[in-house]
PDB file of N, CA and C in Angstrom:
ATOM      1  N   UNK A 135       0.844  -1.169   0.000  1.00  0.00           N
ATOM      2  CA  UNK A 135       0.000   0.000   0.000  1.00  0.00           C
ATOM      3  C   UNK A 135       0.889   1.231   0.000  1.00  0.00           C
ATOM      4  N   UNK A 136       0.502   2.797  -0.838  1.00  0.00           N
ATOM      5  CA  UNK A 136       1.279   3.565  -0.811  1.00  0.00           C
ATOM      6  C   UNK A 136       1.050   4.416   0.126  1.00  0.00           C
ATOM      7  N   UNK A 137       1.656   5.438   0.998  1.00  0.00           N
ATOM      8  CA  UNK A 137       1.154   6.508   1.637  1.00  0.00           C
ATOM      9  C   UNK A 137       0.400   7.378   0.728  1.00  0.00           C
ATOM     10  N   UNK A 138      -0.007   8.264   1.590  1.00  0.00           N
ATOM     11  CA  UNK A 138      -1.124   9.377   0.654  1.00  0.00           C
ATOM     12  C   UNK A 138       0.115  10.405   0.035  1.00  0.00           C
ATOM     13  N   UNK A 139      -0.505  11.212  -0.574  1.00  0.00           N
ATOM     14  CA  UNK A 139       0.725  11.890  -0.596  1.00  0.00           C
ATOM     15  C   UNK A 139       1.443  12.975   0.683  1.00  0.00           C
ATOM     16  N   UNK A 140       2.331  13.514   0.467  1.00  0.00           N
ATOM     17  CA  UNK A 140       2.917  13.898   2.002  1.00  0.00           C
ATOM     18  C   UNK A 140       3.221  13.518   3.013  1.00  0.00           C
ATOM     19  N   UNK A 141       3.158  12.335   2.773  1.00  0.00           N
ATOM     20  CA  UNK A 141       3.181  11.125   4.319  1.00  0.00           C
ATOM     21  C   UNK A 141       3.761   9.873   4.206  1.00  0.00           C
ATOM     22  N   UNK A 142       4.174   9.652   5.139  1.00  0.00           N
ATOM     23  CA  UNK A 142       6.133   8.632   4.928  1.00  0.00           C
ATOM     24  C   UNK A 142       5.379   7.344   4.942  1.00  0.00           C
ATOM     25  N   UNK A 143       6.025   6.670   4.650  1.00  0.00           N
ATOM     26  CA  UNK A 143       5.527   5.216   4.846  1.00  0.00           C
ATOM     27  C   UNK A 143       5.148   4.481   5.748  1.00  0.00           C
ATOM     28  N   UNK A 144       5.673   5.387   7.089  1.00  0.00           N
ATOM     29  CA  UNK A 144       5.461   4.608   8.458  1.00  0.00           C
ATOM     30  C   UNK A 144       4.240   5.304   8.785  1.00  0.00           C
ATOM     31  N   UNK A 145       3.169   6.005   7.948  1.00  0.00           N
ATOM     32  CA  UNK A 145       1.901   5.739   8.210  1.00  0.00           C
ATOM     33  C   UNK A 145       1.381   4.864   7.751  1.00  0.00           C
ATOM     34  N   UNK A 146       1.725   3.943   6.930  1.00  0.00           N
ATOM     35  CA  UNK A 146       1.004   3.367   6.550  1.00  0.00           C
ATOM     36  C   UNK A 146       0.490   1.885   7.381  1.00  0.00           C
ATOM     37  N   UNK A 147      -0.493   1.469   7.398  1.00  0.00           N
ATOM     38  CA  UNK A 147      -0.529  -0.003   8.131  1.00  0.00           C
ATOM     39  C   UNK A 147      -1.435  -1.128   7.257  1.00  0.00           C
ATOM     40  N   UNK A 148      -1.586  -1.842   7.570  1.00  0.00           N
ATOM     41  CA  UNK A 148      -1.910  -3.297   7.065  1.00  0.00           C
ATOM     42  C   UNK A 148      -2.813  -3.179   6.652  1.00  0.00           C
ATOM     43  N   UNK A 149      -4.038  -2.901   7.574  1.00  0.00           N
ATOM     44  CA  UNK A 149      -5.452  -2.794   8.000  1.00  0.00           C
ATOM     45  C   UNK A 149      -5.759  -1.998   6.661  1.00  0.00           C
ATOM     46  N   UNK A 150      -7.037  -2.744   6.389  1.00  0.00           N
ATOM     47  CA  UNK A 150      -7.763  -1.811   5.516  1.00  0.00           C
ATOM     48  C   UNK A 150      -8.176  -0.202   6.172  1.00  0.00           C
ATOM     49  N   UNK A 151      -8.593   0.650   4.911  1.00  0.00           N
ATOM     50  CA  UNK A 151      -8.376   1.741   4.970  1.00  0.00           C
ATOM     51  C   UNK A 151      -9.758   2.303   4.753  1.00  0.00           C
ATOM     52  N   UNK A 152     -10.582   3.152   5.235  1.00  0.00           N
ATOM     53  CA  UNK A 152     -11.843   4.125   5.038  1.00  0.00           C
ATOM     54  C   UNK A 152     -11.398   5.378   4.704  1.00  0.00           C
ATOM     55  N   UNK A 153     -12.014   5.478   2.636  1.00  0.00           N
ATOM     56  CA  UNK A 153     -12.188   6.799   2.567  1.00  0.00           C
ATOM     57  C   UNK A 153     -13.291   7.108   2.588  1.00  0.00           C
ATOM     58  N   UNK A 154     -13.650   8.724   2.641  1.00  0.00           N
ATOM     59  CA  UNK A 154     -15.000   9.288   2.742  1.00  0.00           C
ATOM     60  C   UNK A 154     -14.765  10.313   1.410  1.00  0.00           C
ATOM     61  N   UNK A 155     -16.129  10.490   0.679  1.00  0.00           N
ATOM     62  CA  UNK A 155     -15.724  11.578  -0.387  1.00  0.00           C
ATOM     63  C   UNK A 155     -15.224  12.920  -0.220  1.00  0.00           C
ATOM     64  N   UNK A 156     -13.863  13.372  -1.008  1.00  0.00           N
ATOM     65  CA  UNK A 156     -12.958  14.248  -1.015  1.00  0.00           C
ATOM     66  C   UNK A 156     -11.983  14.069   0.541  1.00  0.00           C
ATOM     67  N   UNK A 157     -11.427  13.317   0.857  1.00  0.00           N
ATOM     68  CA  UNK A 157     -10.554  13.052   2.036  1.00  0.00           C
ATOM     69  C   UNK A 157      -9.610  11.915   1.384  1.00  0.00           C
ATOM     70  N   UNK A 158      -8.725  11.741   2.146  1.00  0.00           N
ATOM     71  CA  UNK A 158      -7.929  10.745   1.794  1.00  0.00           C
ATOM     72  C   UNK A 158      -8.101   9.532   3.081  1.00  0.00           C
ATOM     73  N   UNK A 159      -7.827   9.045   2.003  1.00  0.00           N
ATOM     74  CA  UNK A 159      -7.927   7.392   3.376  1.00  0.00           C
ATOM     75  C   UNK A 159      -7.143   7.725   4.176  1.00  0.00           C
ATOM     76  N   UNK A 160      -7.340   7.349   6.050  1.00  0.00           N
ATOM     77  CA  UNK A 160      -7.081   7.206   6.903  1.00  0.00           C
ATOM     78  C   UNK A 160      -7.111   5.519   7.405  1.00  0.00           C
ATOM     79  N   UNK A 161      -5.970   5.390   7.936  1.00  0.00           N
ATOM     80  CA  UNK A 161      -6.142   3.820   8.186  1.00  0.00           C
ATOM     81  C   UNK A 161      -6.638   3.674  10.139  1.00  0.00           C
ATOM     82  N   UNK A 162      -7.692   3.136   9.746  1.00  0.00           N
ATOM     83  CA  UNK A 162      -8.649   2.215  10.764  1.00  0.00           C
ATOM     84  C   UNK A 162      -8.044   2.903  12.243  1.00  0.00           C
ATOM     85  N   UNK A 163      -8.577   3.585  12.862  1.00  0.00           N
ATOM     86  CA  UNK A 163      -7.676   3.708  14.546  1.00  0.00           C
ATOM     87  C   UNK A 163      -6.736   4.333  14.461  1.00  0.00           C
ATOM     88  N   UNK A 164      -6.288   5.203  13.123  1.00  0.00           N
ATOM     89  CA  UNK A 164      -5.552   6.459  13.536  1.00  0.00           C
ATOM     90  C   UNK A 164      -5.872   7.697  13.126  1.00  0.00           C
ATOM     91  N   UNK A 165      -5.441   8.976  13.142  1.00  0.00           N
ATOM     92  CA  UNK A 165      -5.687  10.229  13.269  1.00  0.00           C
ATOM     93  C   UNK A 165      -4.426  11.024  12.451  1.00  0.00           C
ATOM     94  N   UNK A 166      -4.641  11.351  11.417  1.00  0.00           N
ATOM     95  CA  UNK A 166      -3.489  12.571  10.691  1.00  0.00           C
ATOM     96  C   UNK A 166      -3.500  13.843  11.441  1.00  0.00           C
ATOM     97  N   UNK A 167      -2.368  14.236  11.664  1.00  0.00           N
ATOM     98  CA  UNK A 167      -1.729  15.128  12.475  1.00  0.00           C
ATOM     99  C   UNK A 167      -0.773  15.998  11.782  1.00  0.00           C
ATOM    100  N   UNK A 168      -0.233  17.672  11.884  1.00  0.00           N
ATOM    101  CA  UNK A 168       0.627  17.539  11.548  1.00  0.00           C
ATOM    102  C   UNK A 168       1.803  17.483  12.083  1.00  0.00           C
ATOM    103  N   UNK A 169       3.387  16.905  11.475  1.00  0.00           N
ATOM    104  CA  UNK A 169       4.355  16.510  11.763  1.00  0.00           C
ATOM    105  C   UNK A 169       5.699  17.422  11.975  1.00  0.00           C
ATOM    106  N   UNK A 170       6.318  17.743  12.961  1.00  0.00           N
ATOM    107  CA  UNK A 170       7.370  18.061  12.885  1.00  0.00           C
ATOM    108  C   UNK A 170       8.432  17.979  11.953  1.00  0.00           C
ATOM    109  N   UNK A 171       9.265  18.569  11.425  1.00  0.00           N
ATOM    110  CA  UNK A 171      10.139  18.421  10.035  1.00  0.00           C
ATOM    111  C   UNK A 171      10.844  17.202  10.394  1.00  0.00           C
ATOM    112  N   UNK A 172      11.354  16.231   9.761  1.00  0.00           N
ATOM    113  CA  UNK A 172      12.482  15.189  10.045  1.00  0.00           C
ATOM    114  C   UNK A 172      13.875  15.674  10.237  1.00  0.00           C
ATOM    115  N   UNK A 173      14.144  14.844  11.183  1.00  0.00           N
ATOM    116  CA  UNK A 173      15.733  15.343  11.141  1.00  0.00           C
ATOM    117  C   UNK A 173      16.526  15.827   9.627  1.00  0.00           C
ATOM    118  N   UNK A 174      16.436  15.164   8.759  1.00  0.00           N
ATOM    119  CA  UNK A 174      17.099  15.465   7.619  1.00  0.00           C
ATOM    120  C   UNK A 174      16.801  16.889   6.497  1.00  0.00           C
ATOM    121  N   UNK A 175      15.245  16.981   7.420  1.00  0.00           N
ATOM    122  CA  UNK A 175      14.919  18.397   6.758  1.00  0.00           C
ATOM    123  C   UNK A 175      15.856  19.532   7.709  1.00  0.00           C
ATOM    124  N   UNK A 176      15.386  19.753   9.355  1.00  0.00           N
ATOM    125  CA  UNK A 176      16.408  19.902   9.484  1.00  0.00           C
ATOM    126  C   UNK A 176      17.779  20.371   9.397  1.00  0.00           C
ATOM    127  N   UNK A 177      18.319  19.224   9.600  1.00  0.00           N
ATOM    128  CA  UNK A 177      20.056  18.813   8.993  1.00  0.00           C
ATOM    129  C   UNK A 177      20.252  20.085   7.676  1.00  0.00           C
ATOM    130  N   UNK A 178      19.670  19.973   6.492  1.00  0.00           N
ATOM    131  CA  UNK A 178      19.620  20.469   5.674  1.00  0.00           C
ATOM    132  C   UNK A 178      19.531  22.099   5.708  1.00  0.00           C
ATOM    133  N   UNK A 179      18.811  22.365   6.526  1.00  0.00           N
ATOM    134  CA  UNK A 179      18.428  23.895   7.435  1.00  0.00           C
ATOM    135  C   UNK A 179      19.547  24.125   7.777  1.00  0.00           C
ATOM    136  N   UNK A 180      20.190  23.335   8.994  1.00  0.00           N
ATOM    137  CA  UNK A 180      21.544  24.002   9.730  1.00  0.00           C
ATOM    138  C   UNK A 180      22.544  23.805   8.732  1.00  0.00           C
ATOM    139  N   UNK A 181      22.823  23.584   7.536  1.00  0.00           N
ATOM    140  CA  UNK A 181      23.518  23.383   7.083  1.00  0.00           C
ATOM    141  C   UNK A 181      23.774  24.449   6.243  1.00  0.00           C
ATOM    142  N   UNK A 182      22.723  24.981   5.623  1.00  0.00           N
ATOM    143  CA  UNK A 182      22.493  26.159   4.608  1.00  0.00           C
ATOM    144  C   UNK A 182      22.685  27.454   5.446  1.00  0.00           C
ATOM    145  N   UNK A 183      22.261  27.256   6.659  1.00  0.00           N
ATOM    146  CA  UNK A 183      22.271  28.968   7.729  1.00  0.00           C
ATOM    147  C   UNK A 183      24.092  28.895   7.717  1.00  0.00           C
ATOM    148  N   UNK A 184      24.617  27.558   8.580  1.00  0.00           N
ATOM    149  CA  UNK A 184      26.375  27.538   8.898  1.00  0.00           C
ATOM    150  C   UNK A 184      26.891  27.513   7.538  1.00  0.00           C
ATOM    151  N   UNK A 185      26.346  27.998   6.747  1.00  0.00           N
ATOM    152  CA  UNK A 185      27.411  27.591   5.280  1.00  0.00           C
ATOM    153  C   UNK A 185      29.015  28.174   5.529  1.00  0.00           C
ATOM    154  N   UNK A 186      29.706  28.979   6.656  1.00  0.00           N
ATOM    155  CA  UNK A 186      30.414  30.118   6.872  1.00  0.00           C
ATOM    156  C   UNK A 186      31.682  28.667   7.485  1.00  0.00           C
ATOM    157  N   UNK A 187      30.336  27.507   7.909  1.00  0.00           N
ATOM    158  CA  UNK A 187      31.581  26.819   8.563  1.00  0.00           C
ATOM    159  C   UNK A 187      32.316  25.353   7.897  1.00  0.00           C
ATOM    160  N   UNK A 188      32.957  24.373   8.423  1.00  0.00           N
ATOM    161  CA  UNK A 188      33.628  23.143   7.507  1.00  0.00           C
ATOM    162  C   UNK A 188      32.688  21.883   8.109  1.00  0.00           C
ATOM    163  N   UNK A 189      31.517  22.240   8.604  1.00  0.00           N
ATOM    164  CA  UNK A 189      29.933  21.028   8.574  1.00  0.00           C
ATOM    165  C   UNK A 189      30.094  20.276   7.517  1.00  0.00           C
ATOM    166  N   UNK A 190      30.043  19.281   7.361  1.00  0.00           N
ATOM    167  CA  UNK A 190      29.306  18.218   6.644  1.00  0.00           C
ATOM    168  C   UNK A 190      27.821  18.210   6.579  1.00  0.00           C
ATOM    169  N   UNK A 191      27.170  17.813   5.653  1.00  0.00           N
ATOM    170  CA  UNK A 191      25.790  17.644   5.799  1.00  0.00           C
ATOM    171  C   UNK A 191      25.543  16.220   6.800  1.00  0.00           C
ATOM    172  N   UNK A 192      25.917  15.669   6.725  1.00  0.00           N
ATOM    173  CA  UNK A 192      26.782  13.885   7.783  1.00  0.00           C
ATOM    174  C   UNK A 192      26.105  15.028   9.047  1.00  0.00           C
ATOM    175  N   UNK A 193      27.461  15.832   8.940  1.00  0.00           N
ATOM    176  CA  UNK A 193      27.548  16.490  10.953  1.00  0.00           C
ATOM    177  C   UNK A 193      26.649  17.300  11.223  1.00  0.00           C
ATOM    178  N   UNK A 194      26.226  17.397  10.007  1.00  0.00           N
ATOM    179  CA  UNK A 194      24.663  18.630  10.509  1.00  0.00           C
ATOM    180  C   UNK A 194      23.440  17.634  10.751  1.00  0.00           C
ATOM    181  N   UNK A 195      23.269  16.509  10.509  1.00  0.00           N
ATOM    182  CA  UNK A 195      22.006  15.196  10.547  1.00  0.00           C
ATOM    183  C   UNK A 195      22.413  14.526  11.634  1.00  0.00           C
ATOM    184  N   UNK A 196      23.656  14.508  12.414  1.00  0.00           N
ATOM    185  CA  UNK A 196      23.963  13.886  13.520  1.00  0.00           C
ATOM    186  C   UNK A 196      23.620  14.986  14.820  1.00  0.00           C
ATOM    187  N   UNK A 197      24.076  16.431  14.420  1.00  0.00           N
ATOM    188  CA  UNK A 197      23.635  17.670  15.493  1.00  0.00           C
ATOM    189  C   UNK A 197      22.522  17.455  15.258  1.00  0.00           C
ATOM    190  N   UNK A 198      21.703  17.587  14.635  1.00  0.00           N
ATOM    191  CA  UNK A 198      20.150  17.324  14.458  1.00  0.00           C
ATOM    192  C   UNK A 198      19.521  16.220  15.298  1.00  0.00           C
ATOM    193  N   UNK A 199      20.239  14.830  15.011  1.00  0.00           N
ATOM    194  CA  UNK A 199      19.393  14.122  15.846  1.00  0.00           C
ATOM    195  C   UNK A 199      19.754  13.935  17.394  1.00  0.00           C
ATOM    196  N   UNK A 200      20.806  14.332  17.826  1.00  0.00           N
ATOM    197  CA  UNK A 200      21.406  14.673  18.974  1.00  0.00           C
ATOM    198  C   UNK A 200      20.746  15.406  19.370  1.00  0.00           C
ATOM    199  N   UNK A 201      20.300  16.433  19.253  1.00  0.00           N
ATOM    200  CA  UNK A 201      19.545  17.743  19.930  1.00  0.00           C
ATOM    201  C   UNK A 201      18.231  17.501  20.181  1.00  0.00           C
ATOM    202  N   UNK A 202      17.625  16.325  18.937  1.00  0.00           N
ATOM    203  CA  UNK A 202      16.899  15.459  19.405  1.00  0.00           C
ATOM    204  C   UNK A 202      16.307  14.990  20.375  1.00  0.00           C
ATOM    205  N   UNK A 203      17.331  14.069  20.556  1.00  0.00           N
ATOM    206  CA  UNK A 203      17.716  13.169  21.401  1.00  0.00           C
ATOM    207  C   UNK A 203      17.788  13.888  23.057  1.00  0.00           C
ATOM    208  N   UNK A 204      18.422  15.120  22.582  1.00  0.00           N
ATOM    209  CA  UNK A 204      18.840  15.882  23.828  1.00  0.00           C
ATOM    210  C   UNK A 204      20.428  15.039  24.494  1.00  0.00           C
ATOM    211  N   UNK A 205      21.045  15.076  23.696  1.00  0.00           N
ATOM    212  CA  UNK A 205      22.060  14.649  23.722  1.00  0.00           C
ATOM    213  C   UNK A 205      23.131  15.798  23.713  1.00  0.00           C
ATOM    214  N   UNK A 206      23.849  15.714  24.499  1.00  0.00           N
ATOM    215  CA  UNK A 206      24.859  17.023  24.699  1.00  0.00           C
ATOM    216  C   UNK A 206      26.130  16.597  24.686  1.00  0.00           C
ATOM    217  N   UNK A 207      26.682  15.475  24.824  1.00  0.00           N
ATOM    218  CA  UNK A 207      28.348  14.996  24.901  1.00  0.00           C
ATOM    219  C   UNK A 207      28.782  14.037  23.254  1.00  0.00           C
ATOM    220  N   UNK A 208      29.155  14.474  22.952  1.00  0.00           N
ATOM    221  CA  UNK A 208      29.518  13.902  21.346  1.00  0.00           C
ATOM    222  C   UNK A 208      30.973  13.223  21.212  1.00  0.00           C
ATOM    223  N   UNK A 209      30.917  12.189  21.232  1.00  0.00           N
ATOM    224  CA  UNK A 209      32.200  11.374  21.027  1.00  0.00           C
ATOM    225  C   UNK A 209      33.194  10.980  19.786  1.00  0.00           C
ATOM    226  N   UNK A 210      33.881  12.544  19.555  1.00  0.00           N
ATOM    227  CA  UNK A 210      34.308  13.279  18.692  1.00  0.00           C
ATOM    228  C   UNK A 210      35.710  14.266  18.902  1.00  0.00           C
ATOM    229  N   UNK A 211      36.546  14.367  17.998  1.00  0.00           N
ATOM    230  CA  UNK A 211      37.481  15.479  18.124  1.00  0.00           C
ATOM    231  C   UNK A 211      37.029  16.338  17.246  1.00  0.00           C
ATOM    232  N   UNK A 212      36.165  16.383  16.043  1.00  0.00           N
ATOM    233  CA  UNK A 212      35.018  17.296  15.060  1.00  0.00           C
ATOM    234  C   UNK A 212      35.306  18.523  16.094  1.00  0.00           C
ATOM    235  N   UNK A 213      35.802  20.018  15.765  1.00  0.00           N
ATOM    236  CA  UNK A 213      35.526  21.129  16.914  1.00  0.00           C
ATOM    237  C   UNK A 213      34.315  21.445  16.410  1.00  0.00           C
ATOM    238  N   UNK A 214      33.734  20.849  14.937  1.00  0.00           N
ATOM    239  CA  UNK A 214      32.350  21.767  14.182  1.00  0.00           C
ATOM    240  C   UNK A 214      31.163  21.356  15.939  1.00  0.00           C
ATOM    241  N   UNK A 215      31.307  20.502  16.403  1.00  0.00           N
ATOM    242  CA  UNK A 215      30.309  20.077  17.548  1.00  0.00           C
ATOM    243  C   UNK A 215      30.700  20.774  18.978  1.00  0.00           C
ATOM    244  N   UNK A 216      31.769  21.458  18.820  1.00  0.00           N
ATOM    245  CA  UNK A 216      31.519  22.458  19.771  1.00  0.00           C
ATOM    246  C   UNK A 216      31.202  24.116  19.484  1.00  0.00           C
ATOM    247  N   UNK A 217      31.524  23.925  18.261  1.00  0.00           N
ATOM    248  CA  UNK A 217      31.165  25.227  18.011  1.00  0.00           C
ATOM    249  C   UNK A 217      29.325  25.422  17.523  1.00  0.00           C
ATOM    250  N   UNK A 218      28.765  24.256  17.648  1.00  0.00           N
ATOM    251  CA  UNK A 218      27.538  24.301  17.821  1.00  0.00           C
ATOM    252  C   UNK A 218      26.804  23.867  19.089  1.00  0.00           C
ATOM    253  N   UNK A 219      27.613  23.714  20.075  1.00  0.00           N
ATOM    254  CA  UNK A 219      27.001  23.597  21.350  1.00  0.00           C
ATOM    255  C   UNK A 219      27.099  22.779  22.076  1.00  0.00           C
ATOM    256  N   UNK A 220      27.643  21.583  21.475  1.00  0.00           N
ATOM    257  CA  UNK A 220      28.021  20.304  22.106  1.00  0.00           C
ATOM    258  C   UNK A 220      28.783  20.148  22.678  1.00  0.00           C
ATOM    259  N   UNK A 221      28.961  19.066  23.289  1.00  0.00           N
ATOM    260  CA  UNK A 221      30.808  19.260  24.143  1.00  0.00           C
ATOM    261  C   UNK A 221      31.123  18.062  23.958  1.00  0.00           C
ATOM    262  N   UNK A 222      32.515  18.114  23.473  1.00  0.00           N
ATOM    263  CA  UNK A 222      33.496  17.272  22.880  1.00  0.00           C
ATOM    264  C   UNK A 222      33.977  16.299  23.786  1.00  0.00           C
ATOM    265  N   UNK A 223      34.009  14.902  23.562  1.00  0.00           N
ATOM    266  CA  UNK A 223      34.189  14.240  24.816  1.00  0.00           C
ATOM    267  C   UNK A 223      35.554  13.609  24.054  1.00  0.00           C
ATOM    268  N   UNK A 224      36.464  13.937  23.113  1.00  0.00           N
ATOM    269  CA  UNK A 224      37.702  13.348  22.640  1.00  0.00           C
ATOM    270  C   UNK A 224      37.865  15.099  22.426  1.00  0.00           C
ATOM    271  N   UNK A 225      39.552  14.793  23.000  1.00  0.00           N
ATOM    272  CA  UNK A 225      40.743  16.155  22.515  1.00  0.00           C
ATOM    273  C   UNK A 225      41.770  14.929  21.681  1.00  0.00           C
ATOM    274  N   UNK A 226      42.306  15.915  20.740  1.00  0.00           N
ATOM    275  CA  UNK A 226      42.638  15.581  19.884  1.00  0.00           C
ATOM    276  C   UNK A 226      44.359  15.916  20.535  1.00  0.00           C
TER     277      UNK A 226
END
């Protein structure tokens, strides 16, 4: 089954699906919402604002899901992760 459009695959489920005219199917026992950007949208964001710095798009999707996460210690000599807030738990 495909998602509707705009919507990742991990809406999708097994269970048959009820549409009603002009709506899109909703599957059985859940509720469309809208979604926070994905990390990789994101990633992509901090990446284009820091263009000034030597980020990877890699190190901008890892700050992303770290911050996430709420993750603050990065096990890294990268200084790009302290100069975005993190703290470096390898010196180089």
């Amino acid at each position: 089954m495909r998602p509707p459009a705009g919507q990742s695959q991990s809406h999708v489920v097994t269970r048959k699906t009820r549409a009603r005219a002009g709506r899109a199917a909703v599957p059985i026992g859940m509720s469309m919402s809208a979604k926070a950007p994905a990390p990789s949208d994101r990633a992509e964001e901090r990446y284009r604002r820091h263009a000034d710095k030597s980020w990877s798009l890699t190190d901008c999707h890892a700050m992303e899901v770290a911050s996430e996460r709420r993750i603050r210690d990065i096990a890294t000599t990268d200084v790009g992760y302290e100069q975005a807030g993190f703290e470096r738990l390898l010196v180089p």
